[in-house]
Amino acid sequence: MSVTQFSMDLTPRFCETDALGHINNTVLPVWFEAAREPIFEIVNPGQDLSKWNMIIAGFTIAFNAPTFYGKTVTVKTHISRIGNSSFEIAQSCWQEGKQTAEAKTTMVHYDYKTEKSQPLSEAVKVQLADLTG
């Protein structure tokens, strides 16, 4: 793993399995969101919900292999694109050395009062650039 990305290890819970015996496809987007918290901290320090300044403009996920209960999962995260007011987060889910899913999420820096996007500050862009993979 490069130094420009970070990872989060988690243990799948029994309740996250489905009738087919693997982790349900609705669970992985929740794991990916949890692994984005360090990025949320960059854009909204303290993650104060009364000052929340991001929206998700789009999200795609590809399931490459089943993910199973009882085995540690690692979610790897990095920034794949930085624009003027938006950025893209690339993530992958790994279990026992095998990539089981990958996702891309487009986040927009957003002003809820004006209901418009707003440019990312240069300081935020620099911190995000440190996470480009």
mmCIF file of N, CA and C in Angstrom:
data_model
loop_
_atom_site.group_PDB
_atom_site.id
_atom_site.type_symbol
_atom_site.label_atom_id
_atom_site.label_comp_id
_atom_site.label_asym_id
_atom_site.label_seq_id
_atom_site.Cartn_x
_atom_site.Cartn_y
_atom_site.Cartn_z
ATOM 1 N N MET A 1 0.849 -1.179 0.000
ATOM 2 C CA MET A 1 0.000 0.000 0.000
ATOM 3 C C MET A 1 0.891 1.237 0.000
ATOM 4 N N SER A 2 0.547 2.217 -0.824
ATOM 5 C CA SER A 2 1.342 3.435 -0.881
ATOM 6 C C SER A 2 1.055 4.311 0.334
ATOM 7 N N VAL A 3 1.928 5.278 0.556
ATOM 8 C CA VAL A 3 1.735 6.182 1.689
ATOM 9 C C VAL A 3 0.646 7.207 1.391
ATOM 10 N N THR A 4 0.141 7.245 0.154
ATOM 11 C CA THR A 4 -0.874 8.223 -0.212
ATOM 12 C C THR A 4 -2.290 7.705 -0.011
ATOM 13 N N GLN A 5 -2.424 6.561 0.586
ATOM 14 C CA GLN A 5 -3.756 6.055 0.900
ATOM 15 C C GLN A 5 -3.791 5.589 2.349
ATOM 16 N N PHE A 6 -4.968 5.382 2.871
ATOM 17 C CA PHE A 6 -5.085 4.887 4.229
ATOM 18 C C PHE A 6 -6.029 3.697 4.235
ATOM 19 N N SER A 7 -6.012 2.967 5.327
ATOM 20 C CA SER A 7 -6.854 1.774 5.392
ATOM 21 C C SER A 7 -7.550 1.678 6.740
ATOM 22 N N MET A 8 -8.634 0.906 6.732
ATOM 23 C CA MET A 8 -9.413 0.645 7.931
ATOM 24 C C MET A 8 -9.696 -0.857 7.968
ATOM 25 N N ASP A 9 -9.337 -1.500 9.058
ATOM 26 C CA ASP A 9 -9.644 -2.914 9.234
ATOM 27 C C ASP A 9 -10.926 -3.047 10.028
ATOM 28 N N LEU A 10 -11.738 -4.029 9.653
ATOM 29 C CA LEU A 10 -12.963 -4.283 10.395
ATOM 30 C C LEU A 10 -13.259 -5.773 10.401
ATOM 31 N N THR A 11 -14.078 -6.162 11.329
ATOM 32 C CA THR A 11 -14.500 -7.551 11.451
ATOM 33 C C THR A 11 -15.974 -7.626 11.092
ATOM 34 N N PRO A 12 -16.322 -8.342 10.026
ATOM 35 C CA PRO A 12 -17.733 -8.448 9.652
ATOM 36 C C PRO A 12 -18.560 -9.054 10.784
ATOM 37 N N ARG A 13 -19.731 -8.519 10.964
ATOM 38 C CA ARG A 13 -20.643 -9.016 11.997
ATOM 39 C C ARG A 13 -21.569 -10.081 11.400
ATOM 40 N N PHE A 14 -22.020 -10.992 12.228
ATOM 41 C CA PHE A 14 -22.920 -12.054 11.774
ATOM 42 C C PHE A 14 -24.171 -11.471 11.116
ATOM 43 N N CYS A 15 -24.693 -10.399 11.672
ATOM 44 C CA CYS A 15 -25.925 -9.800 11.144
ATOM 45 C C CYS A 15 -25.736 -9.200 9.751
ATOM 46 N N GLU A 16 -24.501 -9.072 9.297
ATOM 47 C CA GLU A 16 -24.236 -8.516 7.966
ATOM 48 C C GLU A 16 -24.229 -9.583 6.866
ATOM 49 N N THR A 17 -24.419 -10.835 7.259
ATOM 50 C CA THR A 17 -24.463 -11.913 6.266
ATOM 51 C C THR A 17 -25.865 -12.020 5.681
ATOM 52 N N ASP A 18 -25.958 -12.681 4.519
ATOM 53 C CA ASP A 18 -27.261 -12.900 3.905
ATOM 54 C C ASP A 18 -27.527 -14.392 3.766
ATOM 55 N N ALA A 19 -28.609 -14.734 3.143
ATOM 56 C CA ALA A 19 -29.017 -16.132 3.021
ATOM 57 C C ALA A 19 -28.029 -16.968 2.209
ATOM 58 N N LEU A 20 -27.178 -16.317 1.437
ATOM 59 C CA LEU A 20 -26.185 -17.036 0.640
ATOM 60 C C LEU A 20 -24.893 -17.281 1.416
ATOM 61 N N GLY A 21 -24.823 -16.775 2.639
ATOM 62 C CA GLY A 21 -23.671 -17.034 3.492
ATOM 63 C C GLY A 21 -22.517 -16.074 3.346
ATOM 64 N N HIS A 22 -22.720 -14.982 2.620
ATOM 65 C CA HIS A 22 -21.656 -13.981 2.532
ATOM 66 C C HIS A 22 -22.205 -12.616 2.947
ATOM 67 N N ILE A 23 -21.316 -11.631 2.995
ATOM 68 C CA ILE A 23 -21.727 -10.292 3.418
ATOM 69 C C ILE A 23 -22.672 -9.711 2.368
ATOM 70 N N ASN A 24 -23.805 -9.204 2.805
ATOM 71 C CA ASN A 24 -24.813 -8.675 1.905
ATOM 72 C C ASN A 24 -24.279 -7.465 1.150
ATOM 73 N N ASN A 25 -24.715 -7.310 -0.106
ATOM 74 C CA ASN A 25 -24.227 -6.208 -0.935
ATOM 75 C C ASN A 25 -24.632 -4.830 -0.420
ATOM 76 N N THR A 26 -25.603 -4.758 0.476
ATOM 77 C CA THR A 26 -25.989 -3.461 1.036
ATOM 78 C C THR A 26 -25.050 -3.006 2.151
ATOM 79 N N VAL A 27 -24.204 -3.900 2.637
ATOM 80 C CA VAL A 27 -23.314 -3.599 3.757
ATOM 81 C C VAL A 27 -22.055 -2.865 3.299
ATOM 82 N N LEU A 28 -21.503 -3.248 2.167
ATOM 83 C CA LEU A 28 -20.235 -2.665 1.733
ATOM 84 C C LEU A 28 -20.296 -1.155 1.539
ATOM 85 N N PRO A 29 -21.379 -0.589 0.990
ATOM 86 C CA PRO A 29 -21.422 0.881 0.929
ATOM 87 C C PRO A 29 -21.329 1.546 2.305
ATOM 88 N N VAL A 30 -21.857 0.895 3.334
ATOM 89 C CA VAL A 30 -21.761 1.433 4.704
ATOM 90 C C VAL A 30 -20.311 1.382 5.176
ATOM 91 N N TRP A 31 -19.627 0.279 4.888
ATOM 92 C CA TRP A 31 -18.208 0.177 5.247
ATOM 93 C C TRP A 31 -17.395 1.253 4.523
ATOM 94 N N PHE A 32 -17.679 1.445 3.230
ATOM 95 C CA PHE A 32 -16.951 2.463 2.472
ATOM 96 C C PHE A 32 -17.192 3.852 3.065
ATOM 97 N N GLU A 33 -18.426 4.136 3.476
ATOM 98 C CA GLU A 33 -18.704 5.433 4.092
ATOM 99 C C GLU A 33 -17.907 5.603 5.388
ATOM 100 N N ALA A 34 -17.871 4.574 6.215
ATOM 101 C CA ALA A 34 -17.108 4.648 7.465
ATOM 102 C C ALA A 34 -15.638 4.924 7.196
ATOM 103 N N ALA A 35 -15.108 4.343 6.141
ATOM 104 C CA ALA A 35 -13.693 4.525 5.817
ATOM 105 C C ALA A 35 -13.408 5.905 5.221
ATOM 106 N N ARG A 36 -14.448 6.651 4.856
ATOM 107 C CA ARG A 36 -14.255 8.018 4.325
ATOM 108 C C ARG A 36 -14.153 9.064 5.431
ATOM 109 N N GLU A 37 -14.361 8.692 6.685
ATOM 110 C CA GLU A 37 -14.359 9.681 7.765
ATOM 111 C C GLU A 37 -13.098 10.539 7.835
ATOM 112 N N PRO A 38 -11.892 9.982 7.635
ATOM 113 C CA PRO A 38 -10.708 10.860 7.652
ATOM 114 C C PRO A 38 -10.759 11.949 6.571
ATOM 115 N N ILE A 39 -11.403 11.653 5.460
ATOM 116 C CA ILE A 39 -11.547 12.660 4.405
ATOM 117 C C ILE A 39 -12.579 13.701 4.821
ATOM 118 N N PHE A 40 -13.663 13.251 5.455
ATOM 119 C CA PHE A 40 -14.638 14.200 5.967
ATOM 120 C C PHE A 40 -13.973 15.176 6.940
ATOM 121 N N GLU A 41 -13.040 14.669 7.741
ATOM 122 C CA GLU A 41 -12.333 15.503 8.719
ATOM 123 C C GLU A 41 -11.498 16.583 8.023
ATOM 124 N N ILE A 42 -10.975 16.289 6.854
ATOM 125 C CA ILE A 42 -10.194 17.283 6.101
ATOM 126 C C ILE A 42 -11.099 18.412 5.622
ATOM 127 N N VAL A 43 -12.246 18.060 5.061
ATOM 128 C CA VAL A 43 -13.133 19.054 4.456
ATOM 129 C C VAL A 43 -13.985 19.766 5.502
ATOM 130 N N ASN A 44 -14.336 19.078 6.575
ATOM 131 C CA ASN A 44 -15.150 19.663 7.638
ATOM 132 C C ASN A 44 -14.533 19.286 8.985
ATOM 133 N N PRO A 45 -13.453 19.999 9.397
ATOM 134 C CA PRO A 45 -12.784 19.665 10.662
ATOM 135 C C PRO A 45 -13.773 19.619 11.834
ATOM 136 N N GLY A 46 -13.673 18.560 12.608
ATOM 137 C CA GLY A 46 -14.582 18.368 13.723
ATOM 138 C C GLY A 46 -15.885 17.703 13.324
ATOM 139 N N GLN A 47 -16.125 17.614 12.036
ATOM 140 C CA GLN A 47 -17.324 16.996 11.474
ATOM 141 C C GLN A 47 -18.602 17.502 12.144
ATOM 142 N N ASP A 48 -18.665 18.809 12.327
ATOM 143 C CA ASP A 48 -19.823 19.463 12.933
ATOM 144 C C ASP A 48 -20.991 19.417 11.942
ATOM 145 N N LEU A 49 -22.039 18.664 12.278
ATOM 146 C CA LEU A 49 -23.166 18.518 11.355
ATOM 147 C C LEU A 49 -23.894 19.828 11.091
ATOM 148 N N SER A 50 -23.822 20.786 12.021
ATOM 149 C CA SER A 50 -24.469 22.080 11.787
ATOM 150 C C SER A 50 -23.700 22.910 10.758
ATOM 151 N N LYS A 51 -22.469 22.484 10.443
ATOM 152 C CA LYS A 51 -21.646 23.180 9.442
ATOM 153 C C LYS A 51 -21.280 22.236 8.288
ATOM 154 N N TRP A 52 -22.076 21.185 8.115
ATOM 155 C CA TRP A 52 -21.746 20.184 7.098
ATOM 156 C C TRP A 52 -21.685 20.837 5.723
ATOM 157 N N ASN A 53 -20.667 20.477 4.941
ATOM 158 C CA ASN A 53 -20.423 21.179 3.681
ATOM 159 C C ASN A 53 -20.088 20.226 2.524
ATOM 160 N N MET A 54 -20.679 19.043 2.539
ATOM 161 C CA MET A 54 -20.430 18.085 1.469
ATOM 162 C C MET A 54 -21.717 17.371 1.086
ATOM 163 N N ILE A 55 -21.779 16.994 -0.180
ATOM 164 C CA ILE A 55 -22.840 16.106 -0.651
ATOM 165 C C ILE A 55 -22.195 15.048 -1.534
ATOM 166 N N ILE A 56 -22.868 13.928 -1.669
ATOM 167 C CA ILE A 56 -22.421 12.897 -2.602
ATOM 168 C C ILE A 56 -23.135 13.154 -3.923
ATOM 169 N N ALA A 57 -22.368 13.354 -4.981
ATOM 170 C CA ALA A 57 -22.945 13.582 -6.302
ATOM 171 C C ALA A 57 -23.100 12.274 -7.072
ATOM 172 N N GLY A 58 -22.330 11.256 -6.702
ATOM 173 C CA GLY A 58 -22.436 9.976 -7.381
ATOM 174 C C GLY A 58 -21.623 8.915 -6.672
ATOM 175 N N PHE A 59 -22.042 7.669 -6.863
ATOM 176 C CA PHE A 59 -21.396 6.544 -6.197
ATOM 177 C C PHE A 59 -21.532 5.325 -7.091
ATOM 178 N N THR A 60 -20.425 4.647 -7.351
ATOM 179 C CA THR A 60 -20.471 3.386 -8.089
ATOM 180 C C THR A 60 -19.713 2.334 -7.293
ATOM 181 N N ILE A 61 -20.181 1.105 -7.401
ATOM 182 C CA ILE A 61 -19.514 0.011 -6.709
ATOM 183 C C ILE A 61 -19.517 -1.205 -7.624
ATOM 184 N N ALA A 62 -18.417 -1.911 -7.625
ATOM 185 C CA ALA A 62 -18.298 -3.168 -8.369
ATOM 186 C C ALA A 62 -17.963 -4.257 -7.367
ATOM 187 N N PHE A 63 -18.718 -5.330 -7.420
ATOM 188 C CA PHE A 63 -18.481 -6.469 -6.547
ATOM 189 C C PHE A 63 -17.678 -7.493 -7.331
ATOM 190 N N ASN A 64 -16.444 -7.743 -6.892
ATOM 191 C CA ASN A 64 -15.530 -8.612 -7.627
ATOM 192 C C ASN A 64 -15.519 -10.047 -7.120
ATOM 193 N N ALA A 65 -15.848 -10.238 -5.864
ATOM 194 C CA ALA A 65 -15.843 -11.573 -5.245
ATOM 195 C C ALA A 65 -16.631 -11.482 -3.942
ATOM 196 N N PRO A 66 -17.150 -12.590 -3.444
ATOM 197 C CA PRO A 66 -17.872 -12.542 -2.167
ATOM 198 C C PRO A 66 -16.949 -12.134 -1.013
ATOM 199 N N THR A 67 -17.519 -11.453 -0.046
ATOM 200 C CA THR A 67 -16.854 -11.120 1.207
ATOM 201 C C THR A 67 -17.542 -11.965 2.278
ATOM 202 N N PHE A 68 -16.761 -12.553 3.181
ATOM 203 C CA PHE A 68 -17.318 -13.525 4.111
ATOM 204 C C PHE A 68 -17.247 -13.082 5.564
ATOM 205 N N TYR A 69 -18.166 -13.603 6.345
ATOM 206 C CA TYR A 69 -18.189 -13.441 7.791
ATOM 207 C C TYR A 69 -16.995 -14.197 8.394
ATOM 208 N N GLY A 70 -16.471 -13.680 9.511
ATOM 209 C CA GLY A 70 -15.445 -14.389 10.265
ATOM 210 C C GLY A 70 -14.025 -14.144 9.804
ATOM 211 N N LYS A 71 -13.836 -13.293 8.813
ATOM 212 C CA LYS A 71 -12.493 -12.994 8.304
ATOM 213 C C LYS A 71 -12.336 -11.481 8.212
ATOM 214 N N THR A 72 -11.214 -10.968 8.691
ATOM 215 C CA THR A 72 -10.958 -9.528 8.701
ATOM 216 C C THR A 72 -11.036 -8.951 7.294
ATOM 217 N N VAL A 73 -11.587 -7.756 7.206
ATOM 218 C CA VAL A 73 -11.703 -7.010 5.959
ATOM 219 C C VAL A 73 -10.895 -5.723 6.095
ATOM 220 N N THR A 74 -10.183 -5.345 5.042
ATOM 221 C CA THR A 74 -9.469 -4.074 4.996
ATOM 222 C C THR A 74 -10.080 -3.223 3.891
ATOM 223 N N VAL A 75 -10.453 -1.994 4.233
ATOM 224 C CA VAL A 75 -10.945 -1.033 3.248
ATOM 225 C C VAL A 75 -9.831 -0.016 3.020
ATOM 226 N N LYS A 76 -9.370 0.059 1.769
ATOM 227 C CA LYS A 76 -8.317 1.006 1.396
ATOM 228 C C LYS A 76 -8.957 2.196 0.689
ATOM 229 N N THR A 77 -8.464 3.387 0.992
ATOM 230 C CA THR A 77 -9.065 4.619 0.487
ATOM 231 C C THR A 77 -7.986 5.574 -0.004
ATOM 232 N N HIS A 78 -8.238 6.194 -1.152
ATOM 233 C CA HIS A 78 -7.381 7.277 -1.625
ATOM 234 C C HIS A 78 -8.198 8.236 -2.488
ATOM 235 N N ILE A 79 -7.631 9.378 -2.785
ATOM 236 C CA ILE A 79 -8.274 10.378 -3.637
ATOM 237 C C ILE A 79 -7.821 10.116 -5.073
ATOM 238 N N SER A 80 -8.774 9.997 -5.989
ATOM 239 C CA SER A 80 -8.420 9.713 -7.383
ATOM 240 C C SER A 80 -8.552 10.929 -8.295
ATOM 241 N N ARG A 81 -9.253 11.965 -7.837
ATOM 242 C CA ARG A 81 -9.382 13.179 -8.638
ATOM 243 C C ARG A 81 -9.748 14.344 -7.741
ATOM 244 N N ILE A 82 -9.182 15.521 -8.034
ATOM 245 C CA ILE A 82 -9.528 16.748 -7.315
ATOM 246 C C ILE A 82 -9.904 17.792 -8.355
ATOM 247 N N GLY A 83 -11.094 18.347 -8.219
ATOM 248 C CA GLY A 83 -11.554 19.407 -9.110
ATOM 249 C C GLY A 83 -11.617 20.726 -8.371
ATOM 250 N N ASN A 84 -12.353 21.673 -8.928
ATOM 251 C CA ASN A 84 -12.492 22.978 -8.306
ATOM 252 C C ASN A 84 -13.367 22.911 -7.053
ATOM 253 N N SER A 85 -14.511 22.228 -7.171
ATOM 254 C CA SER A 85 -15.420 22.135 -6.026
ATOM 255 C C SER A 85 -15.780 20.694 -5.691
ATOM 256 N N SER A 86 -15.176 19.747 -6.374
ATOM 257 C CA SER A 86 -15.483 18.349 -6.116
ATOM 258 C C SER A 86 -14.207 17.511 -6.123
ATOM 259 N N PHE A 87 -14.351 16.296 -5.626
ATOM 260 C CA PHE A 87 -13.230 15.354 -5.648
ATOM 261 C C PHE A 87 -13.801 13.951 -5.662
ATOM 262 N N GLU A 88 -12.985 13.016 -6.109
ATOM 263 C CA GLU A 88 -13.416 11.629 -6.194
ATOM 264 C C GLU A 88 -12.592 10.778 -5.242
ATOM 265 N N ILE A 89 -13.288 9.908 -4.520
ATOM 266 C CA ILE A 89 -12.653 9.000 -3.581
ATOM 267 C C ILE A 89 -12.726 7.599 -4.175
ATOM 268 N N ALA A 90 -11.581 6.946 -4.286
ATOM 269 C CA ALA A 90 -11.513 5.563 -4.759
ATOM 270 C C ALA A 90 -11.260 4.664 -3.557
ATOM 271 N N GLN A 91 -12.015 3.578 -3.483
ATOM 272 C CA GLN A 91 -11.889 2.674 -2.348
ATOM 273 C C GLN A 91 -11.938 1.227 -2.827
ATOM 274 N N SER A 92 -11.331 0.362 -2.047
ATOM 275 C CA SER A 92 -11.374 -1.063 -2.352
ATOM 276 C C SER A 92 -11.487 -1.855 -1.058
ATOM 277 N N CYS A 93 -12.157 -2.986 -1.153
ATOM 278 C CA CYS A 93 -12.377 -3.881 -0.020
ATOM 279 C C CYS A 93 -11.537 -5.134 -0.259
ATOM 280 N N TRP A 94 -10.776 -5.530 0.754
ATOM 281 C CA TRP A 94 -9.862 -6.678 0.636
ATOM 282 C C TRP A 94 -10.107 -7.662 1.766
ATOM 283 N N GLN A 95 -10.067 -8.936 1.430
ATOM 284 C CA GLN A 95 -10.175 -9.982 2.435
ATOM 285 C C GLN A 95 -9.238 -11.122 2.034
ATOM 286 N N GLU A 96 -8.343 -11.477 2.950
ATOM 287 C CA GLU A 96 -7.347 -12.529 2.725
ATOM 288 C C GLU A 96 -6.570 -12.325 1.416
ATOM 289 N N GLY A 97 -6.156 -11.062 1.169
ATOM 290 C CA GLY A 97 -5.348 -10.742 0.005
ATOM 291 C C GLY A 97 -6.103 -10.645 -1.303
ATOM 292 N N LYS A 98 -7.422 -10.762 -1.269
ATOM 293 C CA LYS A 98 -8.230 -10.729 -2.487
ATOM 294 C C LYS A 98 -9.139 -9.504 -2.458
ATOM 295 N N GLN A 99 -9.158 -8.768 -3.569
ATOM 296 C CA GLN A 99 -10.059 -7.616 -3.656
ATOM 297 C C GLN A 99 -11.481 -8.122 -3.900
ATOM 298 N N THR A 100 -12.390 -7.767 -2.992
ATOM 299 C CA THR A 100 -13.765 -8.241 -3.125
ATOM 300 C C THR A 100 -14.711 -7.190 -3.694
ATOM 301 N N ALA A 101 -14.344 -5.923 -3.596
ATOM 302 C CA ALA A 101 -15.181 -4.853 -4.144
ATOM 303 C C ALA A 101 -14.346 -3.599 -4.314
ATOM 304 N N GLU A 102 -14.823 -2.720 -5.190
ATOM 305 C CA GLU A 102 -14.191 -1.408 -5.362
ATOM 306 C C GLU A 102 -15.275 -0.383 -5.628
ATOM 307 N N ALA A 103 -15.020 0.846 -5.194
ATOM 308 C CA ALA A 103 -16.019 1.894 -5.312
ATOM 309 C C ALA A 103 -15.369 3.229 -5.641
ATOM 310 N N LYS A 104 -16.150 4.087 -6.284
ATOM 311 C CA LYS A 104 -15.747 5.476 -6.509
ATOM 312 C C LYS A 104 -16.913 6.352 -6.084
ATOM 313 N N THR A 105 -16.582 7.385 -5.313
ATOM 314 C CA THR A 105 -17.589 8.311 -4.800
ATOM 315 C C THR A 105 -17.170 9.727 -5.160
ATOM 316 N N THR A 106 -18.066 10.473 -5.778
ATOM 317 C CA THR A 106 -17.809 11.880 -6.087
ATOM 318 C C THR A 106 -18.447 12.736 -5.007
ATOM 319 N N MET A 107 -17.609 13.498 -4.318
ATOM 320 C CA MET A 107 -18.060 14.398 -3.262
ATOM 321 C C MET A 107 -17.995 15.838 -3.777
ATOM 322 N N VAL A 108 -18.972 16.636 -3.401
ATOM 323 C CA VAL A 108 -19.012 18.045 -3.797
ATOM 324 C C VAL A 108 -18.997 18.903 -2.536
ATOM 325 N N HIS A 109 -18.123 19.910 -2.544
ATOM 326 C CA HIS A 109 -18.091 20.905 -1.467
ATOM 327 C C HIS A 109 -19.323 21.779 -1.686
ATOM 328 N N TYR A 110 -20.203 21.864 -0.700
ATOM 329 C CA TYR A 110 -21.549 22.376 -0.929
ATOM 330 C C TYR A 110 -21.993 23.324 0.169
ATOM 331 N N ASP A 111 -22.697 24.379 -0.237
ATOM 332 C CA ASP A 111 -23.287 25.329 0.707
ATOM 333 C C ASP A 111 -24.784 25.062 0.747
ATOM 334 N N TYR A 112 -25.259 24.550 1.861
ATOM 335 C CA TYR A 112 -26.672 24.197 1.984
ATOM 336 C C TYR A 112 -27.591 25.415 2.018
ATOM 337 N N LYS A 113 -27.081 26.568 2.421
ATOM 338 C CA LYS A 113 -27.914 27.777 2.452
ATOM 339 C C LYS A 113 -28.211 28.265 1.047
ATOM 340 N N THR A 114 -27.202 28.312 0.201
ATOM 341 C CA THR A 114 -27.396 28.779 -1.179
ATOM 342 C C THR A 114 -27.759 27.641 -2.128
ATOM 343 N N GLU A 115 -27.625 26.413 -1.639
ATOM 344 C CA GLU A 115 -27.886 25.207 -2.429
ATOM 345 C C GLU A 115 -27.031 25.171 -3.698
ATOM 346 N N LYS A 116 -25.759 25.529 -3.529
ATOM 347 C CA LYS A 116 -24.811 25.548 -4.643
ATOM 348 C C LYS A 116 -23.462 24.997 -4.189
ATOM 349 N N SER A 117 -22.743 24.452 -5.152
ATOM 350 C CA SER A 117 -21.386 24.026 -4.849
ATOM 351 C C SER A 117 -20.529 25.251 -4.593
ATOM 352 N N GLN A 118 -19.423 25.043 -3.867
ATOM 353 C CA GLN A 118 -18.487 26.125 -3.628
ATOM 354 C C GLN A 118 -17.074 25.584 -3.790
ATOM 355 N N PRO A 119 -16.162 26.418 -4.257
ATOM 356 C CA PRO A 119 -14.788 25.942 -4.484
ATOM 357 C C PRO A 119 -14.152 25.416 -3.200
ATOM 358 N N LEU A 120 -13.348 24.385 -3.364
ATOM 359 C CA LEU A 120 -12.542 23.873 -2.261
ATOM 360 C C LEU A 120 -11.426 24.878 -1.986
ATOM 361 N N SER A 121 -11.083 25.079 -0.731
ATOM 362 C CA SER A 121 -9.976 25.977 -0.413
ATOM 363 C C SER A 121 -8.658 25.341 -0.867
ATOM 364 N N GLU A 122 -7.663 26.154 -1.060
ATOM 365 C CA GLU A 122 -6.348 25.630 -1.459
ATOM 366 C C GLU A 122 -5.774 24.720 -0.374
ATOM 367 N N ALA A 123 -6.019 25.069 0.887
ATOM 368 C CA ALA A 123 -5.520 24.234 1.994
ATOM 369 C C ALA A 123 -6.147 22.845 1.950
ATOM 370 N N VAL A 124 -7.433 22.758 1.678
ATOM 371 C CA VAL A 124 -8.106 21.459 1.570
ATOM 372 C C VAL A 124 -7.574 20.705 0.362
ATOM 373 N N LYS A 125 -7.403 21.395 -0.757
ATOM 374 C CA LYS A 125 -6.879 20.737 -1.963
ATOM 375 C C LYS A 125 -5.498 20.135 -1.714
ATOM 376 N N VAL A 126 -4.669 20.841 -0.966
ATOM 377 C CA VAL A 126 -3.320 20.337 -0.655
ATOM 378 C C VAL A 126 -3.421 19.074 0.195
ATOM 379 N N GLN A 127 -4.284 19.088 1.209
ATOM 380 C CA GLN A 127 -4.438 17.905 2.064
ATOM 381 C C GLN A 127 -5.006 16.730 1.283
ATOM 382 N N LEU A 128 -5.968 16.983 0.393
ATOM 383 C CA LEU A 128 -6.512 15.916 -0.440
ATOM 384 C C LEU A 128 -5.460 15.387 -1.406
ATOM 385 N N ALA A 129 -4.656 16.299 -1.950
ATOM 386 C CA ALA A 129 -3.599 15.885 -2.897
ATOM 387 C C ALA A 129 -2.601 14.939 -2.238
ATOM 388 N N ASP A 130 -2.401 15.088 -0.938
ATOM 389 C CA ASP A 130 -1.509 14.175 -0.216
ATOM 390 C C ASP A 130 -2.040 12.752 -0.199
ATOM 391 N N LEU A 131 -3.331 12.576 -0.503
ATOM 392 C CA LEU A 131 -3.951 11.249 -0.481
ATOM 393 C C LEU A 131 -4.230 10.693 -1.878
ATOM 394 N N THR A 132 -3.675 11.334 -2.915
ATOM 395 C CA THR A 132 -3.898 10.818 -4.264
ATOM 396 C C THR A 132 -3.049 9.586 -4.459
ATOM 397 N N GLY A 133 -3.663 8.552 -4.997
ATOM 398 C CA GLY A 133 -2.984 7.268 -5.130
ATOM 399 C C GLY A 133 -2.526 6.971 -6.532
#
